[in-house]
Coordinates of C-alpha atoms in Angstrom, one line a residue:
M64 CA -41.0 88.5 -157.2
T65 CA -44.1 86.3 -156.8
R66 CA -44.2 83.5 -159.4
F67 CA -47.5 82.0 -160.3
S68 CA -47.7 78.3 -161.1
T69 CA -50.0 76.8 -163.7
I70 CA -52.5 75.8 -161.0
D71 CA -52.6 79.5 -159.8
Y72 CA -53.5 80.6 -163.3
V73 CA -56.1 77.9 -163.7
I74 CA -57.8 78.8 -160.3
F75 CA -57.9 82.5 -161.3
L76 CA -59.3 81.6 -164.8
V77 CA -62.0 79.4 -163.3
Y78 CA -63.0 82.2 -161.0
F79 CA -63.2 84.7 -163.9
V80 CA -65.2 82.3 -166.1
I81 CA -67.7 81.4 -163.3
V82 CA -68.4 85.0 -162.4
A83 CA -68.6 86.3 -166.0
G84 CA -70.6 83.2 -167.1
Y85 CA -73.0 83.4 -164.2
G86 CA -73.5 87.1 -164.7
Y87 CA -74.2 86.6 -168.4
W88 CA -76.7 83.8 -167.7
I89 CA -78.6 86.1 -165.2
Y90 CA -78.5 88.9 -167.7
R91 CA -79.9 86.8 -170.6
R92 CA -82.7 85.5 -168.3
K93 CA -83.8 89.2 -167.8
T94 CA -83.2 90.4 -171.4
K95 CA -86.9 91.0 -172.0
S96 CA -87.0 93.3 -168.9
D97 CA -83.8 95.1 -169.7
S98 CA -85.6 98.3 -170.7
A99 CA -87.1 98.7 -167.2
T100 CA -85.3 101.2 -165.0
K101 CA -86.5 99.5 -161.8
D102 CA -85.0 96.2 -163.0
F103 CA -81.7 97.7 -164.1
F104 CA -81.1 99.9 -161.1
L105 CA -82.9 98.0 -158.3
A106 CA -83.1 94.4 -159.5
E107 CA -87.0 94.8 -159.6
G108 CA -87.2 93.5 -156.0
S109 CA -85.9 90.0 -157.0
L110 CA -82.8 89.9 -154.7
T111 CA -83.2 87.4 -151.9
W112 CA -82.0 88.1 -148.3
W113 CA -78.8 86.2 -148.8
A114 CA -78.1 88.0 -152.1
I115 CA -78.7 91.4 -150.4
G116 CA -76.4 90.6 -147.5
A117 CA -73.7 89.1 -149.7
S118 CA -73.9 92.1 -152.1
L119 CA -73.6 94.6 -149.2
I120 CA -70.4 92.9 -148.0
A121 CA -69.0 92.4 -151.5
S122 CA -69.5 96.1 -152.2
N123 CA -68.1 97.2 -148.9
I124 CA -65.1 94.9 -148.6
S125 CA -62.8 96.1 -151.3
A126 CA -59.2 97.3 -151.7
E127 CA -59.6 99.8 -148.9
Q128 CA -60.3 97.0 -146.5
F129 CA -57.9 94.3 -147.8
I130 CA -55.1 96.7 -148.4
G131 CA -55.9 99.8 -146.4
M132 CA -57.3 98.1 -143.3
S133 CA -54.4 95.6 -143.3
G134 CA -52.1 98.6 -143.5
N135 CA -53.9 100.1 -140.5
G136 CA -53.6 96.7 -138.8
F137 CA -49.8 96.9 -139.4
T138 CA -49.8 100.5 -138.0
V139 CA -52.2 100.5 -135.1
G140 CA -53.5 96.9 -134.7
M141 CA -56.8 95.6 -133.3
A142 CA -58.3 99.1 -132.6
V143 CA -59.1 99.4 -136.3
A144 CA -61.6 96.6 -135.9
A145 CA -63.9 99.2 -134.3
Y146 CA -64.9 100.2 -137.8
E147 CA -66.2 96.6 -138.5
W148 CA -67.8 95.8 -135.2
F149 CA -69.5 99.2 -135.0
A150 CA -70.7 98.6 -138.5
A151 CA -72.6 95.6 -137.3
I152 CA -74.4 97.7 -134.7
A153 CA -75.1 100.4 -137.3
L154 CA -76.6 97.8 -139.6
I155 CA -79.0 96.9 -136.9
I156 CA -80.1 100.5 -136.5
V157 CA -80.5 100.8 -140.3
A158 CA -82.5 97.6 -140.5
V159 CA -84.9 98.6 -137.7
W160 CA -85.3 102.3 -138.2
F161 CA -83.9 103.6 -141.5
I162 CA -85.2 101.0 -144.0
P163 CA -88.8 101.2 -142.8
M164 CA -88.7 104.9 -143.4
Y165 CA -87.5 104.5 -146.9
H166 CA -90.0 101.7 -147.7
K167 CA -92.9 103.6 -146.2
N168 CA -92.3 106.6 -148.3
G169 CA -91.4 104.8 -151.6
I170 CA -87.8 105.9 -151.6
F171 CA -85.4 104.4 -154.3
T172 CA -82.6 107.0 -154.3
M173 CA -81.1 109.2 -151.6
P174 CA -81.7 112.4 -153.6
Q175 CA -85.3 111.3 -153.9
F176 CA -85.6 111.2 -150.1
L177 CA -84.3 114.7 -149.9
K178 CA -86.7 115.9 -152.6
I179 CA -89.7 114.4 -150.9
R180 CA -88.7 115.5 -147.4
Y181 CA -87.1 118.8 -148.1
N182 CA -87.0 120.3 -151.6
E183 CA -85.6 120.1 -155.1
T184 CA -82.6 122.3 -154.4
T185 CA -81.4 120.0 -151.5
A186 CA -81.9 116.9 -153.7
L187 CA -79.9 118.4 -156.6
I188 CA -77.1 119.7 -154.4
M189 CA -76.7 116.2 -152.9
A190 CA -77.0 114.4 -156.1
I191 CA -74.1 116.3 -157.6
F192 CA -72.1 116.0 -154.4
W193 CA -72.6 112.2 -154.3
L194 CA -71.5 111.9 -157.9
F195 CA -68.3 113.8 -157.2
L196 CA -67.6 111.9 -154.0
Y197 CA -68.2 108.4 -155.5
I198 CA -65.9 109.2 -158.5
L199 CA -63.2 111.3 -156.9
V200 CA -62.8 109.5 -153.6
N201 CA -64.3 106.0 -153.8
L202 CA -63.8 104.8 -157.4
T203 CA -60.3 106.2 -157.5
S204 CA -59.1 104.9 -154.2
I205 CA -60.5 101.4 -154.8
L206 CA -58.9 101.3 -158.2
F207 CA -55.6 102.7 -157.0
L208 CA -55.2 100.5 -153.9
G209 CA -56.4 97.4 -155.7
S210 CA -54.1 97.8 -158.6
M211 CA -51.2 98.6 -156.2
A212 CA -51.8 95.4 -154.2
I213 CA -52.1 93.1 -157.2
N214 CA -49.0 94.7 -158.8
N215 CA -47.0 94.3 -155.7
F216 CA -48.3 90.7 -155.3
A217 CA -47.2 89.9 -158.8
G218 CA -43.9 91.5 -158.3
G219 CA -44.1 93.3 -161.7
E220 CA -44.4 96.7 -163.1
N221 CA -47.8 96.4 -164.7
F222 CA -49.7 98.9 -162.6
E223 CA -51.4 100.7 -165.4
I224 CA -52.3 97.4 -167.2
I225 CA -53.8 96.0 -164.0
M226 CA -55.9 99.2 -163.5
T227 CA -57.2 99.0 -167.0
V228 CA -58.2 95.3 -166.7
L229 CA -59.9 95.8 -163.4
C230 CA -61.8 98.8 -164.8
V231 CA -63.0 96.8 -167.9
F232 CA -64.0 93.8 -165.8
A233 CA -66.0 96.0 -163.5
I234 CA -67.7 97.7 -166.4
I235 CA -68.8 94.3 -167.9
I236 CA -70.4 93.3 -164.6
T237 CA -72.0 96.6 -164.0
L238 CA -73.6 96.9 -167.5
G239 CA -75.8 93.9 -166.6
G240 CA -77.7 95.9 -164.0
M241 CA -78.3 95.5 -160.2
K242 CA -79.6 91.9 -160.5
V243 CA -76.4 90.8 -162.2
I244 CA -74.3 92.6 -159.6
G245 CA -76.4 91.3 -156.7
F246 CA -76.2 87.6 -157.6
T247 CA -72.6 87.6 -158.9
D248 CA -71.7 89.3 -155.5
V249 CA -72.7 86.0 -153.8
I250 CA -69.9 84.3 -155.7
Q251 CA -67.6 87.2 -155.0
V252 CA -68.2 87.0 -151.3
L253 CA -67.6 83.3 -151.2
V254 CA -64.3 83.8 -153.1
L255 CA -63.1 86.7 -151.0
L256 CA -64.0 84.9 -147.7
I257 CA -62.3 81.7 -148.7
G258 CA -59.3 83.4 -150.2
G259 CA -59.1 85.9 -147.3
L260 CA -59.3 83.2 -144.6
A261 CA -56.6 81.2 -146.5
T262 CA -54.3 84.3 -146.4
T263 CA -55.0 84.7 -142.6
Y264 CA -54.2 81.1 -142.1
V265 CA -50.8 81.5 -143.9
A266 CA -50.1 84.7 -142.0
L267 CA -50.6 83.0 -138.6
T268 CA -48.5 80.0 -139.6
L269 CA -45.7 82.3 -140.8
V270 CA -45.6 83.9 -137.3
S271 CA -45.7 80.5 -135.5
D272 CA -42.9 79.2 -137.8
H273 CA -40.8 82.3 -137.2
F274 CA -40.9 81.8 -133.5
G275 CA -40.2 78.1 -133.8
L276 CA -43.7 77.0 -132.8
G277 CA -44.4 74.9 -135.8
S278 CA -47.3 75.5 -138.3
D279 CA -49.9 76.2 -135.6
I280 CA -52.3 79.1 -136.2
L281 CA -53.4 79.3 -132.5
A282 CA -49.7 79.3 -131.4
G283 CA -49.1 82.0 -134.0
F284 CA -52.0 84.1 -132.7
K285 CA -50.7 83.8 -129.1
A286 CA -47.2 84.7 -130.2
M287 CA -48.5 87.8 -131.9
M288 CA -50.3 88.9 -128.7
Q289 CA -47.3 88.2 -126.6
D290 CA -44.8 90.0 -128.9
S291 CA -47.0 93.1 -129.6
P292 CA -49.6 93.4 -126.9
K293 CA -50.2 97.1 -127.8
H294 CA -51.5 95.9 -131.2
F295 CA -54.3 94.0 -129.4
E296 CA -55.8 96.9 -127.5
M297 CA -59.1 98.4 -128.7
I298 CA -58.4 101.8 -127.0
A299 CA -55.4 103.9 -127.9
D300 CA -54.1 105.9 -124.9
K301 CA -54.0 109.7 -125.3
P302 CA -50.4 110.6 -126.0
G303 CA -48.5 112.3 -123.2
P304 CA -45.5 114.7 -123.4
D305 CA -43.1 111.9 -123.9
A306 CA -45.2 109.9 -126.4
S307 CA -43.4 108.5 -129.5
Q308 CA -44.5 109.5 -133.0
E309 CA -45.8 106.0 -133.5
E310 CA -48.2 106.5 -130.5
I311 CA -49.3 109.9 -131.7
N312 CA -50.0 108.6 -135.2
K313 CA -52.1 105.8 -133.7
Y314 CA -54.1 108.2 -131.7
L315 CA -54.6 110.6 -134.6
M316 CA -56.1 107.7 -136.6
L317 CA -58.1 106.1 -133.7
P318 CA -58.5 108.6 -130.8
G319 CA -59.2 106.3 -127.9
I320 CA -62.5 106.2 -126.1
A321 CA -63.5 109.6 -127.6
M322 CA -64.0 108.1 -131.1
Y323 CA -66.9 106.0 -129.7
F324 CA -68.8 109.2 -128.8
A325 CA -68.0 111.0 -132.1
G326 CA -66.8 109.8 -135.5
Q327 CA -67.5 106.1 -135.3
W328 CA -71.2 106.6 -135.2
I329 CA -71.2 109.2 -137.9
V330 CA -69.0 107.1 -140.2
N331 CA -71.1 104.0 -139.9
L332 CA -74.6 105.4 -139.8
N333 CA -73.9 107.7 -142.8
Y334 CA -72.2 104.9 -144.7
W335 CA -74.8 102.2 -144.1
G336 CA -77.9 104.3 -143.8
C337 CA -77.6 107.4 -146.0
N338 CA -75.5 106.0 -148.8
Q339 CA -77.0 105.2 -152.2
Y340 CA -74.2 102.8 -152.8
I341 CA -75.3 100.6 -149.9
T342 CA -79.0 101.1 -149.4
Q343 CA -79.7 100.5 -153.1
R344 CA -79.4 96.7 -152.4
A345 CA -82.3 96.7 -150.0
L346 CA -84.6 99.4 -151.5
G347 CA -86.0 97.1 -154.1
A348 CA -86.9 94.2 -151.7
D349 CA -89.8 93.9 -149.3
L350 CA -89.2 95.0 -145.7
K351 CA -88.6 91.6 -144.1
T352 CA -86.3 90.5 -146.9
A353 CA -84.4 93.8 -146.7
R354 CA -84.0 93.6 -142.9
T355 CA -82.9 89.9 -143.0
G356 CA -80.3 90.7 -145.7
I357 CA -78.9 93.6 -143.8
L358 CA -78.6 91.6 -140.6
F359 CA -76.9 88.8 -142.6
A360 CA -74.4 91.5 -143.7
A361 CA -74.0 92.4 -140.0
F362 CA -73.0 88.8 -139.2
L363 CA -70.4 88.8 -142.0
K364 CA -69.0 92.1 -140.7
L365 CA -68.1 90.4 -137.5
L366 CA -65.7 88.1 -139.4
M367 CA -64.0 90.8 -141.5
P368 CA -61.3 91.7 -139.0
I369 CA -60.1 88.1 -139.2
V370 CA -59.9 88.4 -143.0
V371 CA -58.5 91.9 -143.5
M372 CA -56.9 93.0 -140.2
L373 CA -55.0 90.0 -138.8
P374 CA -52.7 89.6 -141.8
G375 CA -51.6 93.2 -141.2
I376 CA -50.8 92.6 -137.6
A377 CA -49.0 89.4 -138.6
A378 CA -46.9 91.4 -141.1
Y379 CA -46.1 93.9 -138.3
V380 CA -44.9 91.2 -136.0
L381 CA -42.8 89.6 -138.7
Y382 CA -41.3 92.9 -139.9
K383 CA -40.6 94.0 -136.3
N384 CA -38.6 90.7 -135.8
G385 CA -36.5 91.0 -139.0
A386 CA -38.7 89.3 -141.6
L387 CA -40.6 90.8 -144.6
Q388 CA -38.1 93.6 -144.9
Q389 CA -37.9 93.3 -148.7
E390 CA -41.6 92.5 -149.1
M391 CA -42.8 95.6 -147.2
A392 CA -40.6 97.8 -149.4
P393 CA -40.9 96.6 -153.0
G394 CA -38.7 98.8 -155.1
G395 CA -37.1 100.1 -151.9
E396 CA -40.0 102.2 -150.7
F397 CA -41.6 101.1 -147.4
H398 CA -45.4 101.6 -147.0
A399 CA -47.7 100.0 -144.4
D400 CA -50.3 99.4 -147.1
N401 CA -47.9 96.8 -148.5
A402 CA -48.6 94.5 -145.6
Y403 CA -51.3 92.4 -147.3
S404 CA -49.4 91.8 -150.5
A405 CA -46.3 91.0 -148.4
I406 CA -48.2 88.1 -146.8
L407 CA -49.6 87.0 -150.1
S408 CA -46.1 86.5 -151.5
F409 CA -45.5 83.6 -149.1
L410 CA -48.6 81.6 -150.2
P411 CA -48.0 78.2 -151.7
D412 CA -49.0 77.3 -155.3
G413 CA -52.7 77.2 -155.8
M414 CA -53.4 79.5 -152.8
K415 CA -51.8 82.4 -154.7
G416 CA -54.4 82.0 -157.4
L417 CA -57.2 81.8 -154.9
S418 CA -56.0 84.9 -153.0
L419 CA -55.6 86.8 -156.2
A420 CA -59.1 85.8 -157.1
A421 CA -60.3 87.0 -153.7
L422 CA -58.6 90.3 -154.1
T423 CA -59.9 90.8 -157.6
A424 CA -63.4 89.8 -156.4
A425 CA -63.4 92.4 -153.7
I426 CA -62.1 95.2 -156.0
V427 CA -64.5 94.4 -158.9
A428 CA -67.6 94.0 -156.7
S429 CA -67.0 97.4 -155.1
L430 CA -66.2 99.1 -158.4
A431 CA -69.4 97.6 -159.9
G432 CA -71.6 98.6 -157.0
K433 CA -70.2 102.1 -156.9
A434 CA -70.6 102.6 -160.7
N435 CA -74.2 101.4 -160.6
S436 CA -75.0 103.9 -157.8
I437 CA -73.5 106.6 -159.9
A438 CA -75.6 105.6 -162.9
T439 CA -78.7 105.4 -160.7
I440 CA -78.3 108.9 -159.2
F441 CA -77.3 110.5 -162.5
T442 CA -80.1 108.9 -164.5
L443 CA -83.0 109.2 -162.1
D444 CA -82.2 112.3 -160.2
I445 CA -80.5 114.5 -162.8
Y446 CA -81.1 113.3 -166.4
K447 CA -84.8 112.4 -166.0
K448 CA -85.6 115.5 -163.9
Y449 CA -83.6 118.2 -165.6
L450 CA -82.3 117.1 -168.9
N451 CA -85.0 114.9 -170.5
K452 CA -88.2 114.7 -168.5
D453 CA -89.9 112.6 -171.3
A454 CA -87.1 110.0 -171.5
S455 CA -88.4 106.5 -172.1
E456 CA -87.4 103.5 -169.9
T457 CA -85.1 102.2 -172.6
K458 CA -83.4 105.6 -173.0
M459 CA -82.8 105.9 -169.3
V460 CA -81.2 102.5 -169.1
W461 CA -78.9 103.4 -172.0
V462 CA -78.1 106.7 -170.2
G463 CA -77.3 104.7 -167.1
K464 CA -74.9 102.5 -169.0
I465 CA -73.2 105.5 -170.6
A466 CA -72.8 107.0 -167.1
I467 CA -71.2 103.7 -165.9
V468 CA -68.6 103.7 -168.6
A469 CA -67.9 107.5 -168.3
S470 CA -67.4 107.4 -164.5
M471 CA -65.1 104.4 -164.7
L472 CA -63.0 106.0 -167.4
L473 CA -62.8 109.2 -165.5
A474 CA -61.7 107.3 -162.4
L475 CA -59.1 105.5 -164.4
L476 CA -57.6 108.8 -165.7
L477 CA -57.5 110.3 -162.3
T478 CA -55.8 107.2 -160.8
W479 CA -53.3 106.8 -163.7
D480 CA -50.7 109.1 -162.1
D481 CA -52.3 109.2 -158.6
V482 CA -53.5 112.8 -159.3
L483 CA -55.4 112.9 -156.0
G484 CA -52.4 111.7 -153.9
I485 CA -54.0 108.5 -152.6
G486 CA -50.7 106.8 -152.3
G487 CA -49.4 109.5 -149.9
A488 CA -51.3 108.2 -146.9
G489 CA -52.9 105.0 -145.7
G490 CA -55.6 104.1 -148.2
F491 CA -58.3 103.3 -145.6
T492 CA -57.6 106.5 -143.7
F493 CA -57.7 108.5 -146.9
I494 CA -61.3 107.4 -147.6
Q495 CA -62.5 107.8 -144.0
K496 CA -61.0 111.2 -143.6
Y497 CA -62.2 112.8 -146.8
T498 CA -65.6 111.2 -146.8
G499 CA -65.8 112.5 -143.2
Y500 CA -65.7 116.1 -144.5
V501 CA -69.3 115.7 -145.6
S502 CA -70.6 112.8 -143.4
P503 CA -71.5 115.0 -140.4
G504 CA -73.8 117.3 -142.4
V505 CA -75.3 114.5 -144.4
L506 CA -76.1 112.4 -141.4
A507 CA -77.6 115.4 -139.5
M508 CA -79.8 116.2 -142.5
F509 CA -81.1 112.6 -142.8
L510 CA -81.6 111.9 -139.0
L511 CA -83.5 115.1 -138.4
G512 CA -85.4 114.8 -141.6
M513 CA -86.6 111.3 -140.6
F514 CA -87.4 111.7 -137.0
W515 CA -88.1 115.4 -136.3
K516 CA -91.1 116.8 -138.1
R517 CA -90.2 120.5 -137.8
T518 CA -86.9 120.2 -139.8
T519 CA -87.1 122.5 -142.7
G520 CA -85.4 122.6 -146.1
T521 CA -83.5 125.7 -145.3
A522 CA -82.2 124.0 -142.1
A523 CA -81.2 121.0 -144.2
I524 CA -79.1 123.0 -146.6
A525 CA -77.5 125.0 -143.7
G526 CA -76.7 121.8 -141.9
L527 CA -75.1 120.2 -144.9
L528 CA -72.9 123.3 -145.8
S529 CA -72.0 124.0 -142.1
G530 CA -71.1 120.4 -141.5
F531 CA -68.8 120.5 -144.5
M532 CA -67.2 123.8 -143.7
L533 CA -66.7 122.9 -140.0
S534 CA -65.1 119.6 -141.0
V535 CA -62.7 121.5 -143.2
F536 CA -62.0 124.1 -140.5
F537 CA -61.4 121.5 -137.7
N538 CA -59.2 119.3 -139.9
E539 CA -57.2 122.0 -141.6
F540 CA -57.2 125.3 -139.7
A541 CA -58.4 125.1 -136.1
P542 CA -55.0 124.4 -134.4
A543 CA -53.4 127.3 -136.3
V544 CA -56.3 129.7 -135.4
F545 CA -57.0 128.7 -131.8
G546 CA -53.9 126.9 -130.8
P547 CA -53.1 123.2 -130.3
E548 CA -55.4 122.7 -127.3
T549 CA -58.8 124.1 -126.3
W550 CA -61.8 122.8 -124.4
L551 CA -63.1 121.4 -127.8
Y552 CA -60.0 119.4 -128.8
T553 CA -56.3 118.6 -128.3
A554 CA -54.1 118.6 -131.4
F555 CA -50.9 116.6 -131.9
Q556 CA -48.0 117.0 -134.2
N557 CA -48.2 114.5 -137.1
A558 CA -45.2 113.0 -138.9
N559 CA -44.8 116.2 -140.9
G560 CA -44.6 118.4 -137.8
K561 CA -48.1 120.0 -138.4
Y562 CA -50.6 120.1 -135.5
E563 CA -53.5 117.9 -136.3
I564 CA -56.8 117.0 -134.6
P565 CA -57.9 113.4 -134.9
F566 CA -60.3 113.4 -137.8
L567 CA -62.9 111.3 -136.0
I568 CA -63.0 114.1 -133.3
C569 CA -63.4 116.7 -136.0
M570 CA -66.4 114.8 -137.4
G571 CA -68.0 114.7 -134.0
W572 CA -67.8 118.4 -133.4
A573 CA -68.9 119.2 -136.9
F574 CA -72.0 117.0 -136.5
V575 CA -72.9 118.6 -133.1
F576 CA -72.7 122.1 -134.4
A577 CA -74.5 121.2 -137.6
V578 CA -77.4 119.7 -135.7
L579 CA -77.6 122.7 -133.3
L580 CA -77.8 125.1 -136.3
M581 CA -80.5 123.0 -138.0
I582 CA -82.6 122.9 -134.8
V583 CA -82.3 126.7 -134.3
L584 CA -83.3 127.4 -138.0
S585 CA -86.2 124.9 -137.9
L586 CA -87.6 126.3 -134.6
A587 CA -87.6 129.7 -136.4
G588 CA -89.7 128.1 -139.2
P589 CA -93.3 126.9 -139.3
K590 CA -94.6 124.7 -136.5
I591 CA -96.4 122.5 -138.9
N592 CA -94.3 121.1 -141.8
P593 CA -96.3 119.6 -144.7
K594 CA -93.3 117.7 -145.9
A595 CA -92.7 116.0 -142.6
F596 CA -92.9 112.2 -142.7
V597 CA -95.7 110.5 -140.9
I598 CA -94.2 108.2 -138.3
D599 CA -96.2 105.1 -137.5
S600 CA -94.9 103.0 -134.7
K601 CA -96.1 99.9 -136.5
M602 CA -93.6 100.4 -139.3
F603 CA -90.7 99.8 -136.8
K604 CA -92.2 96.6 -135.5
V605 CA -89.6 93.8 -135.6
E606 CA -90.4 90.2 -136.3
P607 CA -89.4 87.6 -133.6
S608 CA -86.9 85.9 -136.0
V609 CA -85.3 89.3 -136.8
L610 CA -85.1 90.2 -133.1
I611 CA -83.3 87.0 -132.3
L612 CA -80.7 87.8 -134.9
I613 CA -80.2 91.3 -133.5
V614 CA -79.7 89.9 -129.9
I615 CA -77.1 87.4 -131.2
I616 CA -75.2 90.1 -133.1
L617 CA -75.1 92.4 -130.0
L618 CA -74.0 89.6 -127.7
V619 CA -71.1 88.7 -130.1
V620 CA -70.0 92.3 -130.4
G621 CA -70.2 92.7 -126.6
A622 CA -68.1 89.5 -126.1
L623 CA -65.4 90.7 -128.6
Y624 CA -65.1 94.1 -126.8
V625 CA -64.9 92.4 -123.4
K626 CA -62.1 90.2 -124.7
F627 CA -60.0 92.9 -126.3
W628 CA -60.9 96.0 -124.3

């Protein structure tokens, strides 16, 4: 059981007071504007580039990264970093091509984009879908994984109490509006980076001490690479007839070079470019500020594997060599997602409080950002349009606050007994897989809507629905219908004996077929589409300072892949 000292409690209390106090100060400064929906939902364009970038990372790096990605680091190793490094490239694409399209057309919510570009029906379908996705998949998984990690870290049996406290803390932050979220996220990012790096430092010294190399982080890193070289390969080999179940599980999660032509692009472009939860931070700022903030987030993404993945690999090396046996199976039940909390239990006094603050910061920031996006979509795209068209600004802000509380309470109820079965699989993979059921259709709808004038509303709905149905088919039924191997895919037996296609491959094929269907239906429609966006090449012009940042990011990503290919 992890015991907290007085200094740990003091550090965590200081974190809580600073975040809550700073948020309240920002809120009081804007009290007179509290009735403005643009201020509450979009921060009225007042977020700076560093606040936008920090808020993007704080909202993105949550329990699914700290806990789920560390668990994946334990299971498959360095290959999981592809999500983070490809995210940096995806953020460049979003900054250069997506954000100008949104700004040029006055877009503030993703359903609004669909209404302007396609029709009301498409916008309503997606608004309802996003609300369900954010609550049933994102809020619940963040709350469950975060509470599990803190509970394991504390060594107690207070799971429900921890969930409730996290939920209440997030509600308090979220009720202040996007500006409070954005600027408090700067503190949250600093805390999670400092605390996360401290945990990585301890993880590497634990490895070096275990191998008798002293407390040397570089020696610990080298020892990890020598002891488990397969965990430092970016590409998983396709399993052969004699492959172990461990090798098969790794490939099912990260299917080698194939994932770079399929799911990785879909996951990242959909998440960073077509996601209200993310783009909301940049939609209220001017174009240059938004672009700079997004690229700042791309820089921070390059650091994330160090913070969230290396502790998982360190836990694997230690567990493999006879350590962390009890810590990886608290209560006698082993789970790879226990890797991060297993490392945390070895932190010295003071650093435990800092790491607990970092973990809490990541969880609360993500919950707050998600809840604000839920409120934004519900209020602006459903309540205002269909339930009360004459609602005042003040009324809409209050409706948004009610939506925040209601969504958090619903997520709490669903998470209480793990109704959705999040604990049955790796948390990070749970989110990627089930979000991936809809990502192919959504991305196809957005990409063709932005950059191909002939795309019609009928094609958009068909692409969305076919992308979803194809994702379900490939993930759940294809091996049983067509057999374990075809020219489209190769399925492998998972740990339960069921044939399964890697979900990133499923996403790729669902996207391809959805795009083809949309093209065919659009070609059958009118040649001139009055709802098509006017594309002006000037809107994609990149400032020299921004171009320099892009080149640096691409060089760093290239160097990392050369090192670990």
